[in-house]
Amino acid sequence: MKKVISFVIAILVVLSVSAQETEEQKDAKRRMFIDDFLATYEAAYEKKEIEYIEKFFSDDALIITETKKLKPTGSKETIPSTKKIRPYQTIVENRKEYIRRLKNVFDSNTSIKLSIAGKRIRQHAKYKEIYGVNFAQLWKDQNGGDNLESQMPGFVFLMIDFKHSEQTPTIHVRTWQPKDNIEKEQDKYFLRDFMIYETK
């Protein structure tokens, strides 16, 4: 499925005040942080720790979720068996809307299992404090799919910014795309899909 939405991310770019570390050392530390963060992020879903997840998202965060747009037949949704790609629609949310939806999912489930695999971390070519993180995600909950992302493998992209804090970086973008709606690697979201410009 070709991505049809383009976005511009406005980020205040500042010079780093730490001259003691080389760029290679900073990069290595940030990648280690991302590894640890994803492990804790995974556990936070299972423990339903919404505060941990919420604190990393920017007030202006962009949340993109591709979800099924299927016509109900009786009490069940049907998926056209003759089509390779399911008919999906794109939902765009802000931080407040996303956290509210996630909290509702947490509150309505006694058990949630989140699995992350195939992690890839890329540093922005120009803005070295910014990283793109891609990984495959599988989310299972007790409601058997009563949730945009549950019961289906999908791909998540995060844009993470370390410029204000190395300990609590900011997530500017989160996307989720269902696996069965991805034909080729280029259909996934990456850093290149988001234009960043400097603000003063």
PDB file of C-alpha atoms in Angstrom:
ATOM      1  CA  MET A   1       0.000   0.000   0.000  1.00  0.00           C
ATOM      2  CA  LYS A   2       1.559   3.270  -1.062  1.00  0.00           C
ATOM      3  CA  LYS A   3       1.697   5.916   1.627  1.00  0.00           C
ATOM      4  CA  VAL A   4      -0.361   8.884   0.527  1.00  0.00           C
ATOM      5  CA  ILE A   5       0.170  11.185   3.498  1.00  0.00           C
ATOM      6  CA  SER A   6       3.168  13.452   3.874  1.00  0.00           C
ATOM      7  CA  PHE A   7       4.032  15.310   7.062  1.00  0.00           C
ATOM      8  CA  VAL A   8       6.268  18.136   8.149  1.00  0.00           C
ATOM      9  CA  ILE A   9       7.696  17.987  11.654  1.00  0.00           C
ATOM     10  CA  ALA A  10       8.715  21.288  13.223  1.00  0.00           C
ATOM     11  CA  ILE A  11      11.501  20.766  15.718  1.00  0.00           C
ATOM     12  CA  LEU A  12      13.567  23.331  17.576  1.00  0.00           C
ATOM     13  CA  VAL A  13      17.146  22.458  16.710  1.00  0.00           C
ATOM     14  CA  VAL A  14      19.789  23.528  19.210  1.00  0.00           C
ATOM     15  CA  LEU A  15      23.505  22.953  19.520  1.00  0.00           C
ATOM     16  CA  SER A  16      24.640  20.330  21.997  1.00  0.00           C
ATOM     17  CA  VAL A  17      26.292  21.766  25.090  1.00  0.00           C
ATOM     18  CA  SER A  18      28.280  18.631  25.766  1.00  0.00           C
ATOM     19  CA  ALA A  19      31.626  18.756  23.982  1.00  0.00           C
ATOM     20  CA  GLN A  20      33.265  16.051  26.045  1.00  0.00           C
ATOM     21  CA  GLU A  21      31.767  13.134  24.127  1.00  0.00           C
ATOM     22  CA  THR A  22      32.410  12.393  20.492  1.00  0.00           C
ATOM     23  CA  GLU A  23      29.479  11.940  18.122  1.00  0.00           C
ATOM     24  CA  GLU A  24      30.286   8.221  17.960  1.00  0.00           C
ATOM     25  CA  GLN A  25      30.090   7.926  21.753  1.00  0.00           C
ATOM     26  CA  LYS A  26      26.806   9.829  21.886  1.00  0.00           C
ATOM     27  CA  ASP A  27      25.377   7.652  19.132  1.00  0.00           C
ATOM     28  CA  ALA A  28      26.384   4.456  20.930  1.00  0.00           C
ATOM     29  CA  LYS A  29      24.814   5.649  24.219  1.00  0.00           C
ATOM     30  CA  ARG A  30      21.597   6.635  22.511  1.00  0.00           C
ATOM     31  CA  ARG A  31      21.298   3.295  20.744  1.00  0.00           C
ATOM     32  CA  MET A  32      21.797   1.527  24.086  1.00  0.00           C
ATOM     33  CA  PHE A  33      19.101   3.739  25.592  1.00  0.00           C
ATOM     34  CA  ILE A  34      16.704   2.858  22.758  1.00  0.00           C
ATOM     35  CA  ASP A  35      17.363  -0.851  23.331  1.00  0.00           C
ATOM     36  CA  ASP A  36      16.576  -0.479  27.042  1.00  0.00           C
ATOM     37  CA  PHE A  37      13.627   1.805  26.346  1.00  0.00           C
ATOM     38  CA  LEU A  38      11.947  -0.689  24.013  1.00  0.00           C
ATOM     39  CA  ALA A  39      12.320  -3.482  26.557  1.00  0.00           C
ATOM     40  CA  THR A  40      10.700  -1.292  29.230  1.00  0.00           C
ATOM     41  CA  TYR A  41       8.106  -0.032  26.728  1.00  0.00           C
ATOM     42  CA  GLU A  42       7.147  -3.634  25.983  1.00  0.00           C
ATOM     43  CA  ALA A  43       6.784  -4.394  29.694  1.00  0.00           C
ATOM     44  CA  ALA A  44       4.807  -1.183  30.268  1.00  0.00           C
ATOM     45  CA  TYR A  45       2.038  -2.456  27.996  1.00  0.00           C
ATOM     46  CA  GLU A  46       1.795  -5.722  29.906  1.00  0.00           C
ATOM     47  CA  LYS A  47       1.758  -3.849  33.229  1.00  0.00           C
ATOM     48  CA  LYS A  48      -0.568  -1.204  31.723  1.00  0.00           C
ATOM     49  CA  GLU A  49       1.692   1.618  32.912  1.00  0.00           C
ATOM     50  CA  ILE A  50       0.171   4.410  30.845  1.00  0.00           C
ATOM     51  CA  GLU A  51       2.182   7.113  32.665  1.00  0.00           C
ATOM     52  CA  TYR A  52       5.488   5.627  31.498  1.00  0.00           C
ATOM     53  CA  ILE A  53       4.357   5.589  27.872  1.00  0.00           C
ATOM     54  CA  GLU A  54       2.731   9.012  28.023  1.00  0.00           C
ATOM     55  CA  LYS A  55       5.731  10.900  29.365  1.00  0.00           C
ATOM     56  CA  PHE A  56       7.847  10.297  26.275  1.00  0.00           C
ATOM     57  CA  PHE A  57       5.386  11.697  23.732  1.00  0.00           C
ATOM     58  CA  SER A  58       5.631  15.318  22.630  1.00  0.00           C
ATOM     59  CA  ASP A  59       2.595  17.519  23.212  1.00  0.00           C
ATOM     60  CA  ASP A  60       2.489  17.896  19.424  1.00  0.00           C
ATOM     61  CA  ALA A  61       3.162  14.231  18.680  1.00  0.00           C
ATOM     62  CA  LEU A  62       1.808  12.791  15.448  1.00  0.00           C
ATOM     63  CA  ILE A  63       0.146   9.363  15.727  1.00  0.00           C
ATOM     64  CA  ILE A  64      -0.682   7.489  12.508  1.00  0.00           C
ATOM     65  CA  THR A  65      -2.577   4.195  12.616  1.00  0.00           C
ATOM     66  CA  GLU A  66      -3.766   2.191   9.634  1.00  0.00           C
ATOM     67  CA  THR A  67      -6.901   0.295  10.573  1.00  0.00           C
ATOM     68  CA  LYS A  68      -9.494  -1.941   8.959  1.00  0.00           C
ATOM     69  CA  LYS A  69     -12.399  -0.342   7.177  1.00  0.00           C
ATOM     70  CA  LEU A  70     -14.719  -3.304   6.760  1.00  0.00           C
ATOM     71  CA  LYS A  71     -18.454  -3.564   6.365  1.00  0.00           C
ATOM     72  CA  PRO A  72     -20.132  -5.581   9.139  1.00  0.00           C
ATOM     73  CA  THR A  73     -22.224  -8.607   8.248  1.00  0.00           C
ATOM     74  CA  GLY A  74     -24.461  -9.425  11.178  1.00  0.00           C
ATOM     75  CA  SER A  75     -22.285  -9.201  14.266  1.00  0.00           C
ATOM     76  CA  LYS A  76     -19.004  -9.960  12.508  1.00  0.00           C
ATOM     77  CA  GLU A  77     -16.758  -8.165  10.075  1.00  0.00           C
ATOM     78  CA  THR A  78     -15.938  -9.903   6.818  1.00  0.00           C
ATOM     79  CA  ILE A  79     -12.664  -9.673   4.955  1.00  0.00           C
ATOM     80  CA  PRO A  80     -12.750 -10.048   1.151  1.00  0.00           C
ATOM     81  CA  SER A  81     -10.967 -13.360   0.509  1.00  0.00           C
ATOM     82  CA  THR A  82     -10.297 -12.457  -3.133  1.00  0.00           C
ATOM     83  CA  LYS A  83      -8.124  -9.453  -2.295  1.00  0.00           C
ATOM     84  CA  LYS A  84      -4.503  -9.733  -1.247  1.00  0.00           C
ATOM     85  CA  ILE A  85      -4.590  -6.363   0.526  1.00  0.00           C
ATOM     86  CA  ARG A  86      -7.290  -5.630   3.053  1.00  0.00           C
ATOM     87  CA  PRO A  87      -9.122  -2.301   2.751  1.00  0.00           C
ATOM     88  CA  TYR A  88      -7.482  -0.060   5.330  1.00  0.00           C
ATOM     89  CA  GLN A  89      -7.984   3.543   6.292  1.00  0.00           C
ATOM     90  CA  THR A  90      -5.510   5.872   7.981  1.00  0.00           C
ATOM     91  CA  ILE A  91      -6.320   7.420  11.343  1.00  0.00           C
ATOM     92  CA  VAL A  92      -4.304  10.469  12.451  1.00  0.00           C
ATOM     93  CA  GLU A  93      -4.346  11.411  16.139  1.00  0.00           C
ATOM     94  CA  ASN A  94      -2.569  13.774  18.481  1.00  0.00           C
ATOM     95  CA  ARG A  95      -0.952  12.802  21.768  1.00  0.00           C
ATOM     96  CA  LYS A  96      -4.074  13.410  23.868  1.00  0.00           C
ATOM     97  CA  GLU A  97      -6.314  11.334  21.601  1.00  0.00           C
ATOM     98  CA  TYR A  98      -3.830   8.479  21.370  1.00  0.00           C
ATOM     99  CA  ILE A  99      -3.221   8.274  25.120  1.00  0.00           C
ATOM    100  CA  ARG A 100      -6.957   8.396  25.809  1.00  0.00           C
ATOM    101  CA  ARG A 101      -7.558   5.524  23.383  1.00  0.00           C
ATOM    102  CA  LEU A 102      -4.689   3.507  24.830  1.00  0.00           C
ATOM    103  CA  LYS A 103      -5.937   4.089  28.383  1.00  0.00           C
ATOM    104  CA  ASN A 104      -9.381   2.805  27.392  1.00  0.00           C
ATOM    105  CA  VAL A 105      -7.768  -0.354  26.017  1.00  0.00           C
ATOM    106  CA  PHE A 106      -5.753  -0.831  29.203  1.00  0.00           C
ATOM    107  CA  ASP A 107      -8.807  -0.286  31.390  1.00  0.00           C
ATOM    108  CA  SER A 108     -10.920  -2.799  29.452  1.00  0.00           C
ATOM    109  CA  ASN A 109      -8.394  -5.642  29.470  1.00  0.00           C
ATOM    110  CA  THR A 110      -7.101  -7.717  32.349  1.00  0.00           C
ATOM    111  CA  SER A 111      -4.207  -9.040  30.275  1.00  0.00           C
ATOM    112  CA  ILE A 112      -2.127  -7.603  27.425  1.00  0.00           C
ATOM    113  CA  LYS A 113       0.883  -9.222  25.772  1.00  0.00           C
ATOM    114  CA  LEU A 114       3.118  -7.119  23.540  1.00  0.00           C
ATOM    115  CA  SER A 115       5.981  -8.639  21.546  1.00  0.00           C
ATOM    116  CA  ILE A 116       8.637  -6.634  19.684  1.00  0.00           C
ATOM    117  CA  ALA A 117      11.030  -8.067  17.092  1.00  0.00           C
ATOM    118  CA  GLY A 118      13.223  -7.065  14.169  1.00  0.00           C
ATOM    119  CA  LYS A 119      14.323  -3.721  15.623  1.00  0.00           C
ATOM    120  CA  ARG A 120      16.218  -1.315  13.332  1.00  0.00           C
ATOM    121  CA  ILE A 121      17.653   2.013  14.535  1.00  0.00           C
ATOM    122  CA  ARG A 122      18.702   4.789  12.159  1.00  0.00           C
ATOM    123  CA  GLN A 123      20.265   8.149  13.005  1.00  0.00           C
ATOM    124  CA  HIS A 124      19.093  11.192  11.032  1.00  0.00           C
ATOM    125  CA  ALA A 125      21.693  12.225   8.455  1.00  0.00           C
ATOM    126  CA  LYS A 126      21.489  15.942   9.349  1.00  0.00           C
ATOM    127  CA  TYR A 127      20.002  16.154  12.850  1.00  0.00           C
ATOM    128  CA  LYS A 128      22.135  13.738  14.838  1.00  0.00           C
ATOM    129  CA  GLU A 129      19.922  13.924  17.954  1.00  0.00           C
ATOM    130  CA  ILE A 130      17.003  12.402  16.026  1.00  0.00           C
ATOM    131  CA  TYR A 131      16.547   8.662  15.450  1.00  0.00           C
ATOM    132  CA  GLY A 132      14.091   6.548  13.544  1.00  0.00           C
ATOM    133  CA  VAL A 133      13.212   3.193  15.103  1.00  0.00           C
ATOM    134  CA  ASN A 134      11.353   0.467  13.214  1.00  0.00           C
ATOM    135  CA  PHE A 135      10.179  -2.837  14.653  1.00  0.00           C
ATOM    136  CA  ALA A 136       7.579  -5.538  14.188  1.00  0.00           C
ATOM    137  CA  GLN A 137       4.898  -5.715  16.872  1.00  0.00           C
ATOM    138  CA  LEU A 138       2.368  -8.321  17.927  1.00  0.00           C
ATOM    139  CA  TRP A 139      -0.227  -7.341  20.498  1.00  0.00           C
ATOM    140  CA  LYS A 140      -2.632  -9.819  22.046  1.00  0.00           C
ATOM    141  CA  ASP A 141      -5.325  -8.949  24.537  1.00  0.00           C
ATOM    142  CA  GLN A 142      -8.298 -10.664  26.120  1.00  0.00           C
ATOM    143  CA  ASN A 143     -10.840  -8.992  23.851  1.00  0.00           C
ATOM    144  CA  GLY A 144      -9.829 -10.908  20.762  1.00  0.00           C
ATOM    145  CA  GLY A 145      -9.173  -7.964  18.497  1.00  0.00           C
ATOM    146  CA  ASP A 146     -11.386  -5.248  19.953  1.00  0.00           C
ATOM    147  CA  ASN A 147      -8.580  -2.754  19.383  1.00  0.00           C
ATOM    148  CA  LEU A 148      -6.946  -1.196  16.338  1.00  0.00           C
ATOM    149  CA  GLU A 149      -3.689  -3.092  16.721  1.00  0.00           C
ATOM    150  CA  SER A 150      -4.497  -6.277  18.583  1.00  0.00           C
ATOM    151  CA  GLN A 151      -4.366  -9.849  17.298  1.00  0.00           C
ATOM    152  CA  MET A 152      -2.464  -8.812  14.177  1.00  0.00           C
ATOM    153  CA  PRO A 153       1.236  -8.468  13.385  1.00  0.00           C
ATOM    154  CA  GLY A 154       2.168  -4.934  12.402  1.00  0.00           C
ATOM    155  CA  PHE A 155       5.062  -2.545  11.961  1.00  0.00           C
ATOM    156  CA  VAL A 156       5.760   0.397  14.254  1.00  0.00           C
ATOM    157  CA  PHE A 157       7.906   3.440  13.502  1.00  0.00           C
ATOM    158  CA  LEU A 158       9.024   5.903  16.178  1.00  0.00           C
ATOM    159  CA  MET A 159      10.818   9.215  15.690  1.00  0.00           C
ATOM    160  CA  ILE A 160      12.825   9.803  18.861  1.00  0.00           C
ATOM    161  CA  ASP A 161      14.570  13.098  19.683  1.00  0.00           C
ATOM    162  CA  PHE A 162      17.386  13.340  22.257  1.00  0.00           C
ATOM    163  CA  LYS A 163      18.166  17.046  21.956  1.00  0.00           C
ATOM    164  CA  HIS A 164      16.491  18.179  25.189  1.00  0.00           C
ATOM    165  CA  SER A 165      17.266  15.142  27.302  1.00  0.00           C
ATOM    166  CA  GLU A 166      19.420  12.052  26.971  1.00  0.00           C
ATOM    167  CA  GLN A 167      17.471  10.382  29.810  1.00  0.00           C
ATOM    168  CA  THR A 168      13.929  11.234  28.673  1.00  0.00           C
ATOM    169  CA  PRO A 169      13.970  11.754  24.914  1.00  0.00           C
ATOM    170  CA  THR A 170      10.883  12.907  23.068  1.00  0.00           C
ATOM    171  CA  ILE A 171       8.788  10.839  20.669  1.00  0.00           C
ATOM    172  CA  HIS A 172       7.507  13.119  17.906  1.00  0.00           C
ATOM    173  CA  VAL A 173       5.977  10.452  15.654  1.00  0.00           C
ATOM    174  CA  ARG A 174       4.484   6.989  16.129  1.00  0.00           C
ATOM    175  CA  THR A 175       3.019   4.960  13.273  1.00  0.00           C
ATOM    176  CA  TRP A 176       1.484   1.488  13.097  1.00  0.00           C
ATOM    177  CA  GLN A 177       0.840  -0.423   9.887  1.00  0.00           C
ATOM    178  CA  PRO A 178      -0.655  -3.924   9.586  1.00  0.00           C
ATOM    179  CA  LYS A 179       1.720  -6.520   8.160  1.00  0.00           C
ATOM    180  CA  ASP A 180      -0.731  -7.809   5.577  1.00  0.00           C
ATOM    181  CA  ASN A 181      -1.031  -4.335   4.073  1.00  0.00           C
ATOM    182  CA  ILE A 182       2.694  -4.009   3.366  1.00  0.00           C
ATOM    183  CA  GLU A 183       3.783  -5.232  -0.072  1.00  0.00           C
ATOM    184  CA  LYS A 184       7.347  -3.926  -0.046  1.00  0.00           C
ATOM    185  CA  GLU A 185       9.804  -2.317   2.334  1.00  0.00           C
ATOM    186  CA  GLN A 186       9.134   1.131   0.879  1.00  0.00           C
ATOM    187  CA  ASP A 187       5.514   0.923   2.078  1.00  0.00           C
ATOM    188  CA  LYS A 188       6.666   1.267   5.676  1.00  0.00           C
ATOM    189  CA  TYR A 189       7.225   4.613   7.358  1.00  0.00           C
ATOM    190  CA  PHE A 190      10.814   5.757   7.851  1.00  0.00           C
ATOM    191  CA  LEU A 191      12.616   8.979   8.782  1.00  0.00           C
ATOM    192  CA  ARG A 192      12.608  10.008   5.131  1.00  0.00           C
ATOM    193  CA  ASP A 193       8.799  10.311   5.192  1.00  0.00           C
ATOM    194  CA  PHE A 194       8.894  13.224   7.644  1.00  0.00           C
ATOM    195  CA  MET A 195      10.370  16.568   6.673  1.00  0.00           C
ATOM    196  CA  ILE A 196      12.087  18.336   9.565  1.00  0.00           C
ATOM    197  CA  TYR A 197      12.717  22.064   9.536  1.00  0.00           C
ATOM    198  CA  GLU A 198      14.429  24.288  12.066  1.00  0.00           C
ATOM    199  CA  THR A 199      12.492  26.782  14.152  1.00  0.00           C
ATOM    200  CA  LYS A 200      13.870  29.579  16.295  1.00  0.00           C
TER     201      LYS A 200
END
